[in-house]
Tab-separated table of C-alpha atoms in Angstrom:
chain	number	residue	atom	x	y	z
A	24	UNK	CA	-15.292	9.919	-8.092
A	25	UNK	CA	-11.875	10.003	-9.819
A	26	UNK	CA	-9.115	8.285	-8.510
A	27	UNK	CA	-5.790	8.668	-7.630
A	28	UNK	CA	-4.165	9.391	-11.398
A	29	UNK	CA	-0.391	9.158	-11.730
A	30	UNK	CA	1.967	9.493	-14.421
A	31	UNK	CA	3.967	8.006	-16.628
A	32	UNK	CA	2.732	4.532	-15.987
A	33	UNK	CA	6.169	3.532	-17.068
A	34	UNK	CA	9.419	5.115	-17.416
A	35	UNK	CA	12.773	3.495	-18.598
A	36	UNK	CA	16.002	5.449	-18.168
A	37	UNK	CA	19.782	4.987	-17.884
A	38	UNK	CA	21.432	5.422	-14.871
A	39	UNK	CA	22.963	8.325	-13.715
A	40	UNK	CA	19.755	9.748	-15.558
A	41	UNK	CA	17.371	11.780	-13.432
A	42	UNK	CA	13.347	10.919	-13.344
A	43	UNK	CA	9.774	12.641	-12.091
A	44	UNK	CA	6.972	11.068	-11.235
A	45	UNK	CA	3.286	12.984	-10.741
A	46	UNK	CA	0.824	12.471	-8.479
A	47	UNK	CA	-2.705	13.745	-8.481
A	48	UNK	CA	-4.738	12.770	-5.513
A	49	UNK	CA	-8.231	12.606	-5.145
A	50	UNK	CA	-10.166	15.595	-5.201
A	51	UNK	CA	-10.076	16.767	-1.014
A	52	UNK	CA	-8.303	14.162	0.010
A	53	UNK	CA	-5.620	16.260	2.527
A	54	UNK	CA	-3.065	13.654	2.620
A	55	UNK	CA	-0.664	11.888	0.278
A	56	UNK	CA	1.699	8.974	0.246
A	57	UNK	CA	4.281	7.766	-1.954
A	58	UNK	CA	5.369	4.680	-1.831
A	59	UNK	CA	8.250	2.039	-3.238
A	60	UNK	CA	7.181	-1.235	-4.225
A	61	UNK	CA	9.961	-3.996	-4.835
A	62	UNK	CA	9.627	-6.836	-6.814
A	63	UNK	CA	7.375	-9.895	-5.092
A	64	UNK	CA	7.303	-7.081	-1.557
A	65	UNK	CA	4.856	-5.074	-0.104
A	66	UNK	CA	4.625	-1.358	-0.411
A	67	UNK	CA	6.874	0.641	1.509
A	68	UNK	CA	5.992	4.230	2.730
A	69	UNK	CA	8.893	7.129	1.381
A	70	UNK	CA	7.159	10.363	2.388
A	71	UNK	CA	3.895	11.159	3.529
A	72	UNK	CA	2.211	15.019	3.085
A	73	UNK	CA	-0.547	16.704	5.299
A	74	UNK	CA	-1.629	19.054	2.785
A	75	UNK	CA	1.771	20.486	2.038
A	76	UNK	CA	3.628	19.719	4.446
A	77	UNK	CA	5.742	16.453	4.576
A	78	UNK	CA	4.853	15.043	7.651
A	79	UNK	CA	7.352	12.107	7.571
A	80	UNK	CA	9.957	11.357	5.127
A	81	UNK	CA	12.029	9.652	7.557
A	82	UNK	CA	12.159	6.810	5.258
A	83	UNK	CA	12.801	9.016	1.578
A	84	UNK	CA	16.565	8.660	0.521
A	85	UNK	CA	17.481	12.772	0.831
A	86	UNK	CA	20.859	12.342	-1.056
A	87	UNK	CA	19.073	11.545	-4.400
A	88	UNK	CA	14.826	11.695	-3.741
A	89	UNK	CA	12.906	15.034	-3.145
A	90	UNK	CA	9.571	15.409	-3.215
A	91	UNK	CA	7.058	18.010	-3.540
A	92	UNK	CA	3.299	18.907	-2.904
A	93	UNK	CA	3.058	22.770	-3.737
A	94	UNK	CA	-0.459	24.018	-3.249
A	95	UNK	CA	-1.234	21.030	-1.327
A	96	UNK	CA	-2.855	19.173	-4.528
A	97	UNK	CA	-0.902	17.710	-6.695
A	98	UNK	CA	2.405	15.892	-6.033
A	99	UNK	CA	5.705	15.130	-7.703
A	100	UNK	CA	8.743	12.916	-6.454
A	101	UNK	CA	12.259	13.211	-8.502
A	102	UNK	CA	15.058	10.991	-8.225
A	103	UNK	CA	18.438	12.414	-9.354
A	104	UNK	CA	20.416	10.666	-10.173
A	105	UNK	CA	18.743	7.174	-10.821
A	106	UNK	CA	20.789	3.684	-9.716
A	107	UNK	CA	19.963	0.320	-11.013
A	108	UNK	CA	18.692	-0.559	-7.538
A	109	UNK	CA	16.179	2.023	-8.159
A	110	UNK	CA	13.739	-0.194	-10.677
A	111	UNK	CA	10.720	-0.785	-8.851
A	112	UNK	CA	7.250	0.456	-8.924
A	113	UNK	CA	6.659	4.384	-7.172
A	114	UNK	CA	2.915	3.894	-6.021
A	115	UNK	CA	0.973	7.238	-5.049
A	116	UNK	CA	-1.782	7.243	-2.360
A	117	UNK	CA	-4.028	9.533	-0.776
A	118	UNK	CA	-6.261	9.623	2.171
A	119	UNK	CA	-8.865	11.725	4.052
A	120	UNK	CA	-10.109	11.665	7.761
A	121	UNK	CA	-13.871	12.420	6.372
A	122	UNK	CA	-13.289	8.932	4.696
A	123	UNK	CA	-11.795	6.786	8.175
A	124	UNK	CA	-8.143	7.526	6.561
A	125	UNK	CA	-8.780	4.862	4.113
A	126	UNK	CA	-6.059	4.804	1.620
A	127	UNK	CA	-6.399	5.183	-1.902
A	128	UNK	CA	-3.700	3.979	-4.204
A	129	UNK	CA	-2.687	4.565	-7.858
A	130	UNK	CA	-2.035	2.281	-10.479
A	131	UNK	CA	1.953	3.450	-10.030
A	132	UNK	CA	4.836	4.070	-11.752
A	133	UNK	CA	6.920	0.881	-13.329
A	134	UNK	CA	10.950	2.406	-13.214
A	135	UNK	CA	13.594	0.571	-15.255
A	136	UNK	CA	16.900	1.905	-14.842
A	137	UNK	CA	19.172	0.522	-17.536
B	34	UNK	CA	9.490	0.372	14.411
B	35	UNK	CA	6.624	-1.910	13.296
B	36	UNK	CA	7.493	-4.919	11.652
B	37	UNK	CA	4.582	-7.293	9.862
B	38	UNK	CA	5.152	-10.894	8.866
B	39	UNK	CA	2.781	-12.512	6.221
B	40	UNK	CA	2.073	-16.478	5.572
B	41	UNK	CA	1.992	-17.974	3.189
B	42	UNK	CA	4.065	-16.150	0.569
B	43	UNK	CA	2.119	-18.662	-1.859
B	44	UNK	CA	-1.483	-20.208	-1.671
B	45	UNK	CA	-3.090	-22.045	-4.129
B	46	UNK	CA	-6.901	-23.654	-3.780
B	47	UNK	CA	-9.535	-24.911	-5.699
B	48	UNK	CA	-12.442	-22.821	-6.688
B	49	UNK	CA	-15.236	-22.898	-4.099
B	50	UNK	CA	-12.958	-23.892	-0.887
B	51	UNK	CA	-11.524	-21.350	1.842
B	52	UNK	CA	-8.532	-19.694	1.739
B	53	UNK	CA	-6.522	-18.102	4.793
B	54	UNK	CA	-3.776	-15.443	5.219
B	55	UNK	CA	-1.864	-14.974	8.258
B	56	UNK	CA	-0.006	-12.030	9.627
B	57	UNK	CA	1.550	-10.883	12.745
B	58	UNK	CA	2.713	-7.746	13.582
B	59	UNK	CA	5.053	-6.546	16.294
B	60	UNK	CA	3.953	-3.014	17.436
B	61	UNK	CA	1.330	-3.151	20.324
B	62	UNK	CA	0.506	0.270	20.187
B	63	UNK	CA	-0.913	-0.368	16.053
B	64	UNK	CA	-4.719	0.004	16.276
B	65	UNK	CA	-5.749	-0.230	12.393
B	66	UNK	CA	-4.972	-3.463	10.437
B	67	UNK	CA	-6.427	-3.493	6.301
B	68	UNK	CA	-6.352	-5.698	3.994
B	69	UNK	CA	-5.354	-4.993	0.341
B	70	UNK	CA	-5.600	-6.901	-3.052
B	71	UNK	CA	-3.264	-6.411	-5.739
B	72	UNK	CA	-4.117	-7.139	-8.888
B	73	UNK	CA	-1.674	-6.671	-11.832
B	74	UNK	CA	-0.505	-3.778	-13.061
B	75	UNK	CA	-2.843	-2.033	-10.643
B	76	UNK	CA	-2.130	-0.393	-6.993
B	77	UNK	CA	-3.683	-2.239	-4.012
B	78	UNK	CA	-7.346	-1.965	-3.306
B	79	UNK	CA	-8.700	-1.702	0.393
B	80	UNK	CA	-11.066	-4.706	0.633
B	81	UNK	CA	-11.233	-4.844	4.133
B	82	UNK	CA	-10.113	-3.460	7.431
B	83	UNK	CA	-10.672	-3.660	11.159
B	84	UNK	CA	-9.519	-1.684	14.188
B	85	UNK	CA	-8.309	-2.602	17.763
B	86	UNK	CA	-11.806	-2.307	19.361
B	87	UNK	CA	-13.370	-4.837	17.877
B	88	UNK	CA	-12.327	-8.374	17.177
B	89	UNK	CA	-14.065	-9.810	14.174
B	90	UNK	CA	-15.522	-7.819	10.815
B	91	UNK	CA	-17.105	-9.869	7.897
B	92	UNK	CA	-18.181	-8.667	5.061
B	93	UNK	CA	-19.967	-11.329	2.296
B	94	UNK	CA	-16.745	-13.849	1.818
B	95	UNK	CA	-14.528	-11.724	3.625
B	96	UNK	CA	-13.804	-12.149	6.971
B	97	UNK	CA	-10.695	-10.444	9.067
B	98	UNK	CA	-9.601	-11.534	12.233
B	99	UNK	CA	-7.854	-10.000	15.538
B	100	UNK	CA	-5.601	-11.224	18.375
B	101	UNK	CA	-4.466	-7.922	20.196
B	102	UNK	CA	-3.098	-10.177	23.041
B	103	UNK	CA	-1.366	-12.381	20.781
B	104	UNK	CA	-0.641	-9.546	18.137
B	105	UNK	CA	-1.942	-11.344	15.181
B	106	UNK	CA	-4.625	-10.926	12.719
B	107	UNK	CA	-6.249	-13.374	9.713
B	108	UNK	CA	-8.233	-12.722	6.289
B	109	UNK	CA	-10.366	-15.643	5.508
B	110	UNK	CA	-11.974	-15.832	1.929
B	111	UNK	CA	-14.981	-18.027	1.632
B	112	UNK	CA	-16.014	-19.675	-1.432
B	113	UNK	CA	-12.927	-18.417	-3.198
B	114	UNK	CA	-13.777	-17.521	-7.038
B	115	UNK	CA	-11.252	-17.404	-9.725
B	116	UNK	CA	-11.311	-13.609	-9.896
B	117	UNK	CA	-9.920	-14.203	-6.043
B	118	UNK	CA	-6.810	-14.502	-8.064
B	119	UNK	CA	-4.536	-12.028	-6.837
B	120	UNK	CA	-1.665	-10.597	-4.479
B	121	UNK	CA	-2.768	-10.024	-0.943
B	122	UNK	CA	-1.274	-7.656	1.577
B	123	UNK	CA	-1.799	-7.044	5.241
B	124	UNK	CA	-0.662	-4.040	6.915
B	125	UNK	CA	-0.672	-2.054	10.489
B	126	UNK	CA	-0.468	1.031	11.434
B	127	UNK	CA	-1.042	3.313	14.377
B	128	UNK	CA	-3.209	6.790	13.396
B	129	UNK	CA	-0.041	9.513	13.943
B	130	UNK	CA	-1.259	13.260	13.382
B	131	UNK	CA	-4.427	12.340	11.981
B	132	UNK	CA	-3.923	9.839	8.905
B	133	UNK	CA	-2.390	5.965	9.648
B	134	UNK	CA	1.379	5.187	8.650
B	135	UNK	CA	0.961	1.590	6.995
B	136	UNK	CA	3.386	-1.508	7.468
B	137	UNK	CA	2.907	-3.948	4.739
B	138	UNK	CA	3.753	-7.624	5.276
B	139	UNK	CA	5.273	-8.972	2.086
B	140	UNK	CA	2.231	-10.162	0.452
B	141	UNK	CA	0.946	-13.628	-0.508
B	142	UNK	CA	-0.179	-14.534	-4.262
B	143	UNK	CA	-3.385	-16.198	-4.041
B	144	UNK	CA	-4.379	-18.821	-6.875
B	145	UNK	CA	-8.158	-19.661	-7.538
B	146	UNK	CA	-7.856	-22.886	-9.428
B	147	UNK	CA	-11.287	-22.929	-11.546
């Protein structure tokens, strides 16, 4: 079984810049995650699809993240534009109820924004 | 919303002894606490997890812990190798429209000392 593949692994941009990240879950899994990781913190959720529909992105920052999950496959998440405080890593997940919800993550996105 | 808090942010031992992580969490209605390990430049790996029914799950070294009543739950490594060596996370989450929103405590770097 394949797992969750994302792309780039790293990306460095200058602010102001705008960035996309892809996600491609694993194969049937029906829901998706992204996350943010900070430096030395734990992952912490920004949207979270049911096939393709985002279920919660209570915690995405709407004035300069969108997201999308067309199909209900693959994924991407953009950020325009990109602020220093964005550097972190963007981690991708995915999940299915035949498998207890266990999540699956990526290896993630590293984000330097000179 | 939930909040998780993880102890130690920093353990160190010697090959072959125990090691034990400590988290709390503040939601009573969260029914599903995993454990992750972060190694780096990789996403976090499920290596164990354990739901509000049932207080104790062990599997080989691994051992998790829960304290609904208290709202606490532990990870105990066994015989700790280096390849222990690594960035733990708890997290909790309650199932919401089928597929569990994760809270991450903020991790504790683990350091098998050969």
């Amino acid at each position: 079984e394949a797992g969750v593949v994302q792309s780039p692994r790293y990306k460095i941009i200058e602010k102001k810049q705008p960035v996309a990240f892809w996600c491609n879950p694993i194969s049937g899994h029906n829901t998706l995650y992204w996350y943010l990781q900070n430096l030395g913190q734990g992952p912490e959720l920004l949207i979270r699809y049911e096939n393709e529909e985002a279920v919660d992105d209570s915690q995405l920052p709407k004035d300069r993240f969108s997201a999308e999950r067309l199909k209900g496959v693959d994924s991407t998440l953009k950020i325009q534009p990109a602020e220093l405080g964005d550097s972190a890593v963007y981690l991708c997940a995915s999940s299915s109820r035949d498998r207890d919800n266990e999540q699956f993550f990526g290896p993630g996105t590293r984000l330097t924004v000179l | 919303g939930e909040n998780v808090e993880q102890h130690p942010s920093t353990l160190s031992v010697q090959e072959g002894d125990s090691a034990v992580i400590k988290c709390t969490y503040s939601d009573s209605a969260s029914n599903y606490f995993p454990w992750y390990k972060q190694e780096l430049g990789k996403g976090p790996q499920l290596i164990i997890d354990i739901r509000s029914n049932v207080g104790e799950k062990k599997d080989q070294r691994i051992a998790v812990t829960l304290n609904k009543t208290a709202k606490h739950f532990s990870l105990h490594i066994t015989e700790t190798q280096p390849e222990d060596s690594a960035v733990y996370f708890c997290a909790a989450s309650m199932t919401q429209g089928g597929s569990e929103k994760l809270v991450f405590g903020k991790g504790t770097k683990l350091t098998v000392n050969p």
